[in-house]
Tab-separated table of C-alpha atoms in Angstrom:
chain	number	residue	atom	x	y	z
A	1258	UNK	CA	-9.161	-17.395	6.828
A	1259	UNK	CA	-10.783	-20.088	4.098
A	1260	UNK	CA	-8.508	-22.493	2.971
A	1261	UNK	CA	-9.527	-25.625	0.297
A	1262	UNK	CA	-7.453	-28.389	0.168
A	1263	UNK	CA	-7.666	-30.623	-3.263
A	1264	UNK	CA	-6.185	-33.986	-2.311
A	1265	UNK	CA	-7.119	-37.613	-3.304
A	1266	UNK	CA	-5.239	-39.086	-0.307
A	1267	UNK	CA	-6.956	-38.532	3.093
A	1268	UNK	CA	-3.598	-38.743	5.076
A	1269	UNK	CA	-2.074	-35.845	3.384
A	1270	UNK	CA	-5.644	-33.443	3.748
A	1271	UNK	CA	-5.508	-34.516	7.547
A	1272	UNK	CA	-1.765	-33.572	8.342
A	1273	UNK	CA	-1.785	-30.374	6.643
A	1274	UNK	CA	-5.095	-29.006	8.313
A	1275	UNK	CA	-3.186	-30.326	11.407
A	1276	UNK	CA	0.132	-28.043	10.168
A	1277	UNK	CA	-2.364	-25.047	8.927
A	1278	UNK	CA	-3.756	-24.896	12.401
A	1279	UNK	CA	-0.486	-24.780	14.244
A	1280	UNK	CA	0.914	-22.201	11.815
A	1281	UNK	CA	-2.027	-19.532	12.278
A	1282	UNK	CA	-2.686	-20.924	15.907
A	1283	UNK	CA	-4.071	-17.359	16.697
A	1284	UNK	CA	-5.967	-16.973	13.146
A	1285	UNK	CA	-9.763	-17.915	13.209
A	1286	UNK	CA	-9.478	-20.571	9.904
A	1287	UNK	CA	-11.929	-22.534	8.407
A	1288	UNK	CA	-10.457	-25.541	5.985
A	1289	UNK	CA	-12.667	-27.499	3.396
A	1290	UNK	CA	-11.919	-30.411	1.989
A	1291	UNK	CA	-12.372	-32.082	-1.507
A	1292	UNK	CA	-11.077	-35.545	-2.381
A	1293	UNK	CA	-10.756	-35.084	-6.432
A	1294	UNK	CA	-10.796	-32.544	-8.963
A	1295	UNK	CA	-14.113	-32.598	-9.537
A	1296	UNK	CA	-15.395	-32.155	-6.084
A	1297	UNK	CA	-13.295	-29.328	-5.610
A	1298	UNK	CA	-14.525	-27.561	-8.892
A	1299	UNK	CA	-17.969	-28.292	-6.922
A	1300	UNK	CA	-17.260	-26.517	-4.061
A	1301	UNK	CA	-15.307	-23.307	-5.470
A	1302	UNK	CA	-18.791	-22.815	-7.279
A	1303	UNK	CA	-20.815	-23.509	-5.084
A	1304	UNK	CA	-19.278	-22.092	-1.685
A	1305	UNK	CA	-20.593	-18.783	0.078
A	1306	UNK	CA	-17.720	-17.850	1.940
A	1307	UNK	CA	-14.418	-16.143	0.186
A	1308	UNK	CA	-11.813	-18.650	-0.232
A	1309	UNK	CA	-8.216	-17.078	0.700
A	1310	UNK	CA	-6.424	-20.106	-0.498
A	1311	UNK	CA	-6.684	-23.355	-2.721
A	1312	UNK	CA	-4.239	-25.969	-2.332
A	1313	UNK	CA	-4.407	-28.146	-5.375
A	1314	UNK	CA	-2.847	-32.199	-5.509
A	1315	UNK	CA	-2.053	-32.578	-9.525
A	1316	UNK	CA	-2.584	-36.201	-9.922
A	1317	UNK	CA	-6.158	-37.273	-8.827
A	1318	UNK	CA	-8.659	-39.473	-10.438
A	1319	UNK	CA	-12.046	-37.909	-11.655
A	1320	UNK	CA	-10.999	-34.509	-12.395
A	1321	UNK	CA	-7.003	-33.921	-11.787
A	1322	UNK	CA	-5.278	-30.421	-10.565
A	1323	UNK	CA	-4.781	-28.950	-14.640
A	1324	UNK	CA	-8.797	-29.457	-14.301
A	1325	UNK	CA	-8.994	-27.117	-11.533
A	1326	UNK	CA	-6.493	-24.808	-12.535
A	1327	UNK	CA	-8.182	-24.524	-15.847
A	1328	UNK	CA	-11.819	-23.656	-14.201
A	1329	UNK	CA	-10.190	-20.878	-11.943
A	1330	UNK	CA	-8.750	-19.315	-15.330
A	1331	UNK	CA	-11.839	-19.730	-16.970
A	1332	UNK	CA	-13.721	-17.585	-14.727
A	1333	UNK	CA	-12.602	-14.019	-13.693
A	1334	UNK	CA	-14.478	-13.909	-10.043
A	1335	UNK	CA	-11.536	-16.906	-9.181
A	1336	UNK	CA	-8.829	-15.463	-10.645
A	1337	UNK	CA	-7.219	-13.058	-7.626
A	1338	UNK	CA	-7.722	-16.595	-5.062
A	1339	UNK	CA	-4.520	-17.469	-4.097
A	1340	UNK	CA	-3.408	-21.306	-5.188
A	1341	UNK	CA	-0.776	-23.799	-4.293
A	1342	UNK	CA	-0.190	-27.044	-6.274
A	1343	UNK	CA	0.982	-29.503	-4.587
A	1344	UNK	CA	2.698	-32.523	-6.711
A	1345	UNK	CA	5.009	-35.660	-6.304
A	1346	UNK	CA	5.727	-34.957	-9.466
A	1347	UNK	CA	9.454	-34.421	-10.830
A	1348	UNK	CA	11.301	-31.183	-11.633
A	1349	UNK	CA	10.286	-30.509	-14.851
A	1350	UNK	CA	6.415	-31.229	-14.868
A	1351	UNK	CA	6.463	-28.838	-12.052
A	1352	UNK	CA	8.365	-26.338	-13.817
A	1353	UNK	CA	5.999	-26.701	-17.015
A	1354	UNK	CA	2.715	-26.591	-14.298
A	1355	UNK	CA	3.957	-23.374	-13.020
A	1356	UNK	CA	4.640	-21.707	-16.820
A	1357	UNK	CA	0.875	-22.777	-17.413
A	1358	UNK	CA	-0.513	-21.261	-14.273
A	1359	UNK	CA	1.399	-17.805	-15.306
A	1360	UNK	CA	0.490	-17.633	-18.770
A	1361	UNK	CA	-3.023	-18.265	-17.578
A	1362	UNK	CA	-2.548	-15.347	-14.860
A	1363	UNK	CA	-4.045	-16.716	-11.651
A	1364	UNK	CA	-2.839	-15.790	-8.478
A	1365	UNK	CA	0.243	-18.429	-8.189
A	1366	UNK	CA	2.046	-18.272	-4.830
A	1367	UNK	CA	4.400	-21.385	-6.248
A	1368	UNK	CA	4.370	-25.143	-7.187
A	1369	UNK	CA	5.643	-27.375	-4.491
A	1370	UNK	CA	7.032	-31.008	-4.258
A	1371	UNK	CA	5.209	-33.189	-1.732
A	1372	UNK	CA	6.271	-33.898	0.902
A	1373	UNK	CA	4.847	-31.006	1.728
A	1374	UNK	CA	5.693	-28.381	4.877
A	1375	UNK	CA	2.873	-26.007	5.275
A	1376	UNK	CA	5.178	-23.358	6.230
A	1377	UNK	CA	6.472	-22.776	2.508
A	1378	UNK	CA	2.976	-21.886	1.503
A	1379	UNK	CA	1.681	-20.012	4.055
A	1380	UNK	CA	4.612	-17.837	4.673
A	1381	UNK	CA	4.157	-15.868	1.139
A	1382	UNK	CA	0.390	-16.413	1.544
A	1383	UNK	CA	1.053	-13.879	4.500
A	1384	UNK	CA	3.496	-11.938	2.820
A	1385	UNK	CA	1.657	-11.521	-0.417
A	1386	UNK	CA	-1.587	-10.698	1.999
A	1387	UNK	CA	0.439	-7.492	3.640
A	1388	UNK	CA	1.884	-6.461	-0.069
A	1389	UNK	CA	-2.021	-5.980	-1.112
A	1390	UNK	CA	-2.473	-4.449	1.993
A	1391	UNK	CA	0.003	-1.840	0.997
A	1392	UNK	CA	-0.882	-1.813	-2.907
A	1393	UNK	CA	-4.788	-0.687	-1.838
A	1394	UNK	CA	-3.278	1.816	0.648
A	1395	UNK	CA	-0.800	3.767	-1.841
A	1396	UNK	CA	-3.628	3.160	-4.753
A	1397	UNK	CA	-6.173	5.467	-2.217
A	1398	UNK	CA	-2.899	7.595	-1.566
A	1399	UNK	CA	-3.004	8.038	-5.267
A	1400	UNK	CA	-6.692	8.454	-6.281
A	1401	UNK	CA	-6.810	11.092	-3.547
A	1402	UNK	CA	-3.872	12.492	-4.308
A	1403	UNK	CA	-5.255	12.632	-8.421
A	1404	UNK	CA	-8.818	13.813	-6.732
A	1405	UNK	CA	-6.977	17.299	-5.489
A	1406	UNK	CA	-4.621	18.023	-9.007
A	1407	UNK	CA	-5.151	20.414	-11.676
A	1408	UNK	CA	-3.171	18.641	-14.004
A	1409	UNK	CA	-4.260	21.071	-16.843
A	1410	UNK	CA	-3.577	23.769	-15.210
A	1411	UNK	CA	-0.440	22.914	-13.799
A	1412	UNK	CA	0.758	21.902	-17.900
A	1413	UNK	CA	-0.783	25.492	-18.577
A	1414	UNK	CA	1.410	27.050	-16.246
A	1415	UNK	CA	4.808	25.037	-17.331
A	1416	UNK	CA	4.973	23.335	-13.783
A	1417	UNK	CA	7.215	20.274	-15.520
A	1418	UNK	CA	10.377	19.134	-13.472
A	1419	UNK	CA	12.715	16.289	-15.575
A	1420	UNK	CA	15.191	14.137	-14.162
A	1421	UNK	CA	17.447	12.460	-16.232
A	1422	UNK	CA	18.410	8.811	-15.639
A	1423	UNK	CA	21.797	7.435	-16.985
A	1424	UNK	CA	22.424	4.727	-19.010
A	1425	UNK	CA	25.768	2.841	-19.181
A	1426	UNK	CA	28.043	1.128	-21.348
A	1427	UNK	CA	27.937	-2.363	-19.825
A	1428	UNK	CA	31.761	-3.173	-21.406
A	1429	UNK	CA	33.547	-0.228	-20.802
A	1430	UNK	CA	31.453	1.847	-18.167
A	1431	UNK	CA	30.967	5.039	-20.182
A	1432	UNK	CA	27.858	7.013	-20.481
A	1433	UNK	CA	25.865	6.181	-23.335
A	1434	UNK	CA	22.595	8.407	-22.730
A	1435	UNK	CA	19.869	9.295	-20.315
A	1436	UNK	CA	16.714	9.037	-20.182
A	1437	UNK	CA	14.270	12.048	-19.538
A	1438	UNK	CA	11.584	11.167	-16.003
A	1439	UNK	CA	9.087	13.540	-15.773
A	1440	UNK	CA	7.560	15.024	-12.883
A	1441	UNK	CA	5.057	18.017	-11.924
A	1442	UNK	CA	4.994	20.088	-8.789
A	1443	UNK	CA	2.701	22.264	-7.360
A	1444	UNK	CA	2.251	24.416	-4.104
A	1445	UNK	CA	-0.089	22.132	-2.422
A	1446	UNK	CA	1.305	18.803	-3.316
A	1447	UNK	CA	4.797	19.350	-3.743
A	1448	UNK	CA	6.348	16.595	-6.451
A	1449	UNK	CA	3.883	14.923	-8.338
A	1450	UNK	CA	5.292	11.339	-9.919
A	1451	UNK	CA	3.813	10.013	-13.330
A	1452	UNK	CA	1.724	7.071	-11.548
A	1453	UNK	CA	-0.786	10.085	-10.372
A	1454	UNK	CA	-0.554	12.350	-13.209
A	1455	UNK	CA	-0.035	10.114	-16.170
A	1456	UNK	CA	-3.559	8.972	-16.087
A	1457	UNK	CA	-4.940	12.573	-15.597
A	1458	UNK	CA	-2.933	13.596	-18.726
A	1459	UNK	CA	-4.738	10.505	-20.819
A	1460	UNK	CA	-8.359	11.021	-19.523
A	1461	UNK	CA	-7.865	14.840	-20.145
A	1462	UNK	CA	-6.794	14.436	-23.917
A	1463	UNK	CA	-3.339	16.334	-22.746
A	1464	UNK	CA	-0.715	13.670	-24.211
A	1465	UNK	CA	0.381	15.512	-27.319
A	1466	UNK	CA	0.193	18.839	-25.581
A	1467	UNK	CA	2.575	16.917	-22.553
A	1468	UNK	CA	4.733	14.865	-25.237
A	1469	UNK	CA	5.500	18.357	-26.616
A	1470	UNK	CA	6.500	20.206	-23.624
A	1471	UNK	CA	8.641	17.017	-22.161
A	1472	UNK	CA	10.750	16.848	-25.600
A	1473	UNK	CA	11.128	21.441	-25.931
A	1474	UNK	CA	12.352	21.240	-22.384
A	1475	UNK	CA	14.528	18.437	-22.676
A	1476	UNK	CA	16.431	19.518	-26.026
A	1477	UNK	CA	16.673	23.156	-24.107
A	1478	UNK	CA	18.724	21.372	-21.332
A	1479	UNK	CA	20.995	19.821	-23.995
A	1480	UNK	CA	21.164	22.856	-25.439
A	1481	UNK	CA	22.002	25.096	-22.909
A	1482	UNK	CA	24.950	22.477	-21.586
A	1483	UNK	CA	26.911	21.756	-25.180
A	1484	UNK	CA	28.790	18.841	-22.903
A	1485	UNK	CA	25.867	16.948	-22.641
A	1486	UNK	CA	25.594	16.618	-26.289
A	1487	UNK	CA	28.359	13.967	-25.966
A	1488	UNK	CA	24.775	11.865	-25.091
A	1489	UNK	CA	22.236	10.429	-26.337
A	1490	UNK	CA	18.601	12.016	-25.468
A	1491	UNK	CA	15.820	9.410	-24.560
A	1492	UNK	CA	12.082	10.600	-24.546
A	1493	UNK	CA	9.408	8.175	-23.961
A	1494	UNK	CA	6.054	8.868	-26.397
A	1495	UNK	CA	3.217	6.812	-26.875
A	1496	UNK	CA	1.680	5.124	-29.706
A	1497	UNK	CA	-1.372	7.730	-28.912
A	1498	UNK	CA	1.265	10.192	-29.655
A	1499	UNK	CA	1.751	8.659	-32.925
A	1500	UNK	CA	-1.595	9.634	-34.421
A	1501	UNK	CA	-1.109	12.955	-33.975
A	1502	UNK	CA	0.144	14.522	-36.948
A	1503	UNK	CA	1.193	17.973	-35.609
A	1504	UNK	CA	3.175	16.545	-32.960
A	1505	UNK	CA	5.144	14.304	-35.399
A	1506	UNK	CA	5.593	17.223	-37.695
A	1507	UNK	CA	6.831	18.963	-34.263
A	1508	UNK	CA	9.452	16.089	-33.858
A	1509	UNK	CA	10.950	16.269	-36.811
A	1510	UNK	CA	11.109	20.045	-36.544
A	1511	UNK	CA	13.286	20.012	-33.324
A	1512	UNK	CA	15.043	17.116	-34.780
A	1513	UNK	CA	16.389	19.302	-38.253
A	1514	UNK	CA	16.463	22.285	-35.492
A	1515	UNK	CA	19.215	20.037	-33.168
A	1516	UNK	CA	20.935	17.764	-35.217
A	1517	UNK	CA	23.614	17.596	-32.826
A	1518	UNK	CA	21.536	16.226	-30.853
A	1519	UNK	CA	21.222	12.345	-30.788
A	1520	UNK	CA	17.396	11.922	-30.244
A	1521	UNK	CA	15.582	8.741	-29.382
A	1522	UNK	CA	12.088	8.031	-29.103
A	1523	UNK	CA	11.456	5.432	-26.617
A	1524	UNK	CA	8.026	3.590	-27.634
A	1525	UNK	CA	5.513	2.425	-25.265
A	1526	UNK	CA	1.997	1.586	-25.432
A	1527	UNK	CA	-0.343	-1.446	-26.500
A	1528	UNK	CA	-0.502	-3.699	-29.351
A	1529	UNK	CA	-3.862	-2.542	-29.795
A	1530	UNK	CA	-2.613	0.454	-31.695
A	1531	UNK	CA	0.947	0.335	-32.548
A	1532	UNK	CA	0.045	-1.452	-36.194
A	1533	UNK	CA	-2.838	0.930	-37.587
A	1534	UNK	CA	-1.596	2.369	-40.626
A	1535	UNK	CA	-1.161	5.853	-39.132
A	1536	UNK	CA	1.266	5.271	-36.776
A	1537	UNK	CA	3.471	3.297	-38.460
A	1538	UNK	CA	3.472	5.685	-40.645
A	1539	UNK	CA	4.155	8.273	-38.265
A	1540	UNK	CA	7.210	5.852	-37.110
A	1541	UNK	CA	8.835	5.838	-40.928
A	1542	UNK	CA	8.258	9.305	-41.196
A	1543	UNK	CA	10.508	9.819	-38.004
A	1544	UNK	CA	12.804	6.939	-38.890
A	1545	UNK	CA	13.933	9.008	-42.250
A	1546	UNK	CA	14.504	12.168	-40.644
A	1547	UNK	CA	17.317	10.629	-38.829
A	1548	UNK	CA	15.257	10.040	-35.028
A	1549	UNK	CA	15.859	6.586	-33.853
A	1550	UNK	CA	13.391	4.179	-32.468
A	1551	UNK	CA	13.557	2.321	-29.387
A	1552	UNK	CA	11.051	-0.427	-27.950
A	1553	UNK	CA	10.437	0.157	-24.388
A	1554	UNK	CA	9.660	-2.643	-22.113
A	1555	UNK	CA	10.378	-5.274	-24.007
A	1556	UNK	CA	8.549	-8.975	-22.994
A	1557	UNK	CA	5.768	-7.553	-21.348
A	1558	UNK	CA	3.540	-7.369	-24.648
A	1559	UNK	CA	1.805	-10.576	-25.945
A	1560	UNK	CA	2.253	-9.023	-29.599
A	1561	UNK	CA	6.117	-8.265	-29.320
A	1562	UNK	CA	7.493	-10.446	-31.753
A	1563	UNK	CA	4.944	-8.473	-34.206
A	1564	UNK	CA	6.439	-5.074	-33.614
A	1565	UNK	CA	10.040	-6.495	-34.475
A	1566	UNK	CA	8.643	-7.641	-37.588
A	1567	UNK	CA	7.073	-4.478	-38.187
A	1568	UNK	CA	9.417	-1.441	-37.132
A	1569	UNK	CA	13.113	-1.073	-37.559
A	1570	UNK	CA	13.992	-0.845	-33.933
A	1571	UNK	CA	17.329	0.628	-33.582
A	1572	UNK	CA	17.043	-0.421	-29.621
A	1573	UNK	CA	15.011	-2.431	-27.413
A	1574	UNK	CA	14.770	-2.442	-24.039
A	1575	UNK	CA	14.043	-5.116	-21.443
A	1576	UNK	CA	11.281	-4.419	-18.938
A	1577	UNK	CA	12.816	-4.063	-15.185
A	1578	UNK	CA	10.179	-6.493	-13.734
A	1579	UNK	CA	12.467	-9.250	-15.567
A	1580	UNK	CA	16.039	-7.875	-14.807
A	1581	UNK	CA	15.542	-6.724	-11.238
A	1582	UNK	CA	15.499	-10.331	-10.201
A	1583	UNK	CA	16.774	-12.347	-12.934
A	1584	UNK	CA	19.894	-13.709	-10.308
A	1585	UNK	CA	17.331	-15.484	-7.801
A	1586	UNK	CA	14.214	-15.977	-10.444
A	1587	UNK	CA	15.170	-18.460	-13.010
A	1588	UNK	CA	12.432	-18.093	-15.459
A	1589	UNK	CA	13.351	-14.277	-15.175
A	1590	UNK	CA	16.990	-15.146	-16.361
A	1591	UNK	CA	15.749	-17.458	-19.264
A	1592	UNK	CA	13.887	-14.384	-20.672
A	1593	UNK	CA	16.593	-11.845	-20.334
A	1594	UNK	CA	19.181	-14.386	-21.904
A	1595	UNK	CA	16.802	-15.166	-25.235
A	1596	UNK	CA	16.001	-11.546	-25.253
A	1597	UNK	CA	19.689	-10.687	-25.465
A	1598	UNK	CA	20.595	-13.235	-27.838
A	1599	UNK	CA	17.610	-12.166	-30.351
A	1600	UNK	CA	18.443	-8.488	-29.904
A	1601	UNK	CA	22.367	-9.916	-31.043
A	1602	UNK	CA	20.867	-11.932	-33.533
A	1603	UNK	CA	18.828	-9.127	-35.702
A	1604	UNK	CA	22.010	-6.764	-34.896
A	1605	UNK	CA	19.808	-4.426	-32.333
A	1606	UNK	CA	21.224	-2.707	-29.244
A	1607	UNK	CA	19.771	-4.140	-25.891
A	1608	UNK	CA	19.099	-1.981	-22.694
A	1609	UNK	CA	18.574	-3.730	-19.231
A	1610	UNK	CA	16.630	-1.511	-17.191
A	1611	UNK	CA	15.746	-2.147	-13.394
A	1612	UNK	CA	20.085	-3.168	-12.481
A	1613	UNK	CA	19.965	-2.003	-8.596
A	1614	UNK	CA	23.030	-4.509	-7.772
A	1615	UNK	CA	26.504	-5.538	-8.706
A	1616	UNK	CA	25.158	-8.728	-9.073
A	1617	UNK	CA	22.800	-8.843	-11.696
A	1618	UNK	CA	25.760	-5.765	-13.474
A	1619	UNK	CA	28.072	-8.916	-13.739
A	1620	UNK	CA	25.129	-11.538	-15.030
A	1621	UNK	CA	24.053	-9.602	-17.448
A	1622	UNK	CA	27.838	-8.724	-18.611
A	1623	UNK	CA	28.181	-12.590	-19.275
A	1624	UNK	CA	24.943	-12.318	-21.721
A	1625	UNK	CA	26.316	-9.935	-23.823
A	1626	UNK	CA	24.035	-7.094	-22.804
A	1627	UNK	CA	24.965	-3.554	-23.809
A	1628	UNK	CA	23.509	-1.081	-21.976
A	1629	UNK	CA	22.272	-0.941	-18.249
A	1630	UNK	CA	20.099	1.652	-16.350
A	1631	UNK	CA	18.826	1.763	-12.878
A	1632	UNK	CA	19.512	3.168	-9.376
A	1633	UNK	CA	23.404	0.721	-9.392
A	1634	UNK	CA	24.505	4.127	-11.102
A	1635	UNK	CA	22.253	6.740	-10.367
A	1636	UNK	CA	18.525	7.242	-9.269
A	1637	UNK	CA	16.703	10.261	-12.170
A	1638	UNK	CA	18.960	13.570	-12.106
A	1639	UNK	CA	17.383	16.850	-12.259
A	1640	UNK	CA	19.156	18.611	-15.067
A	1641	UNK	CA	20.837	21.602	-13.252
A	1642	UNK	CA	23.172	19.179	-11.498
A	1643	UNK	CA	23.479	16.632	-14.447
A	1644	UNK	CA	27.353	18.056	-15.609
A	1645	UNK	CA	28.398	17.618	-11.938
A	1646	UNK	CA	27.324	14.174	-11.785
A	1647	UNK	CA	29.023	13.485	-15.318
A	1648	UNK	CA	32.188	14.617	-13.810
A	1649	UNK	CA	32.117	12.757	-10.303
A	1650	UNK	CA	31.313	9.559	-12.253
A	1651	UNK	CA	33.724	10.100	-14.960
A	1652	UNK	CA	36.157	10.489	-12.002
A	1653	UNK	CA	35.019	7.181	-9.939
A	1654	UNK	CA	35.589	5.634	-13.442
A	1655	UNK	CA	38.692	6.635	-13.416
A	1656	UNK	CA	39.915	5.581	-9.670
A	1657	UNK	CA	38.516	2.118	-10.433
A	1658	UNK	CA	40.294	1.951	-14.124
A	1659	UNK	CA	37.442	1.708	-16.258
């Protein structure tokens, strides 16, 4: 393991190597050594080894920590290097030092107040070393998996499973909607999830053709069961699906063909294209023939604020990598709250997504949030057994008094 430490004091570079050592006692670790900002800038350039983790001081003279920081984001080969910044700074600089580092996206593992133990950093160093570990392994899982899959033929021959995923009333507990999951199965590889096959579908030109069968076989489930008409019907599309003009006029078709059917079109998809011409007018055409629009993973677009301004959202939704941990990451609770109180502001229905625990159920109660989804009620149904859940959750309501 290469470690850097960026320190202007020589007492502080000297007891941490002697902390690193006795932390990875067993680890063959080589630490360098820079006494400013500068220096270190230097040797990141200039070094032929990979570094697996710069410790940065903030305040030095000739070139201070931001310096650093700001070369590592400035050049892509140092972005994935794991850093620490160190700092007897107080609370707040830190907190704005660790905003900057995230908006720049290096790889932060956290911003700590000297003094320092060792231990704090290199204990999600390790941890963050085994998640890669595991991200590289399912990611070869999933490009072999992709390598052996006939998605065409497996649209071509119907092979589409959906699941349906609830989503609750946060004040009074009833069911609001679900969501529609998709997934493909064949022989060979039994269940196929949308992280192998959505790609497949885009680099094969199949969206529209997909997007078409997902929303026929969902409004044939609501069909078929007139008690699930009670509920809203939430299909994801993309803003590729937007430019395609015989899928919108396909939309609006089912939509005249089921209006007893609440249909909702959750968008997703880049900035990139959600404001060309065509696809917002795609989005109007939809909005007058009574389909409402939701925003789907709200926050994690730089351009958000632009879509708000542009499209008559009748929902938005707020991306699970923010709600999932909102009671133990603060900055994670800041965002959820504003989001909230914006969606209240401009009169919009909010949906949490991502709510696995009672806990972050009763936080985002407090904010005001509407709607919830996630595996706290129910992991994606398939749709044969969707009235059976209805009623054993409609009697748990019930037993608790909801």
């Amino acid at each position: 393991m290469n470690i850097l430490i960026i320190d202007d004091q020589r007492f502080i570079r000297e007891t941490m190597k002697a902390d690193i050592h006795k932390f990875l006692v067993d680890d063959n670790v080589q630490i360098y050594e820079a006494c400013n900002g500068n220096q270190g800038i230097e040797l990141i350039i200039d070094i032929e080894v990979v570094l697996d983790l710069i410790i940065i001081d903030l305040k030095m003279d000739q070139g201070d920590g931001i310096a650093v920081i700001n070369m590592l984001a400035s050049e892509p080969r140092f972005a994935a290097i794991p850093i620490a910044v160190i700092s007897s700074s107080d609370k707040r600089t830190l907190e704005l030092v660790d905003n900057i580092i995230t908006v720049l996206r290096l790889n932060l593992l956290g911003v700590f107040a000297k003094p320092i133990n060792v231990n704090d950093i290199l204990t999600p160093l390790l941890e963050a070393s085994t998640d890669r570990h595991h991200a590289h392994q399912h990611q070869s899982i999933v490009q072999n998996r992709a390598a052996n899959i006939n998605v065409r033929q497996l649209i071509k021959d119907e092979q589409l499973i959906l699941c349906y995923q609830p989503k609750i009333n946060l004040k009074t507990k009833e069911i609001m909607g679900f969501e529609v999951l998709s997934r493909l199965c064949d022989q060979s590889n039994g269940y196929i999830y949308p992280d192998v096959f959505l790609p497949l579908v885009n680099q094969q030109g199949l969206n529209s053709l997909f997007s078409r069968m997902v929303i026929s076989q969902a409004l044939q489930c609501w069909s078929r069961q007139p008690l699930l008409t009670a509920f809203a019907l939430s299909i994801n599309i993309t803003a590729d699906d937007l430019t395609c003009d015989e899928l919108i006029e396909f939309i609006i078709e089912c939509g005249r063909e089921h209006k007893h059917i609440h249909l909702i079109l959750e968008l997703t998809e880049s900035q990139e294209i959600i404001n060309q011409d065509r696809v917002l007018n795609s989005i109007a055409r939809l909005i007058i023939n009574n389909i409402d629009i939701s925003l789907d993973d709200f926050g994690k677009s730089y351009s958000t604020y632009d879509r708000l301004d542009a499209i008559p959202f009748k929902e938005i939704k707020i991306d699970k990598s923010f709600v999932s941990d909102m009671d133990i990451n603060h900055q994670h609770y800041l965002i959820v709250e504003s989001t909230i109180a914006l969606a209240q502001k401009m009169h919009v229905k909010v949906v949490a997504e991502g709510v696995e625990t009672s806990a972050i159920e009763a936080i985002l109660s407090e904010l005001g949030c509407d709607v919830a989804q996630g595996y706290l009620y129910s992991p994606p149904i398939e749709g044969r057994y969707l009235i059976d859940w209805i009623s054993q959750y409609n009697r748990e309501c019930l037993t608790h008094g909801y």
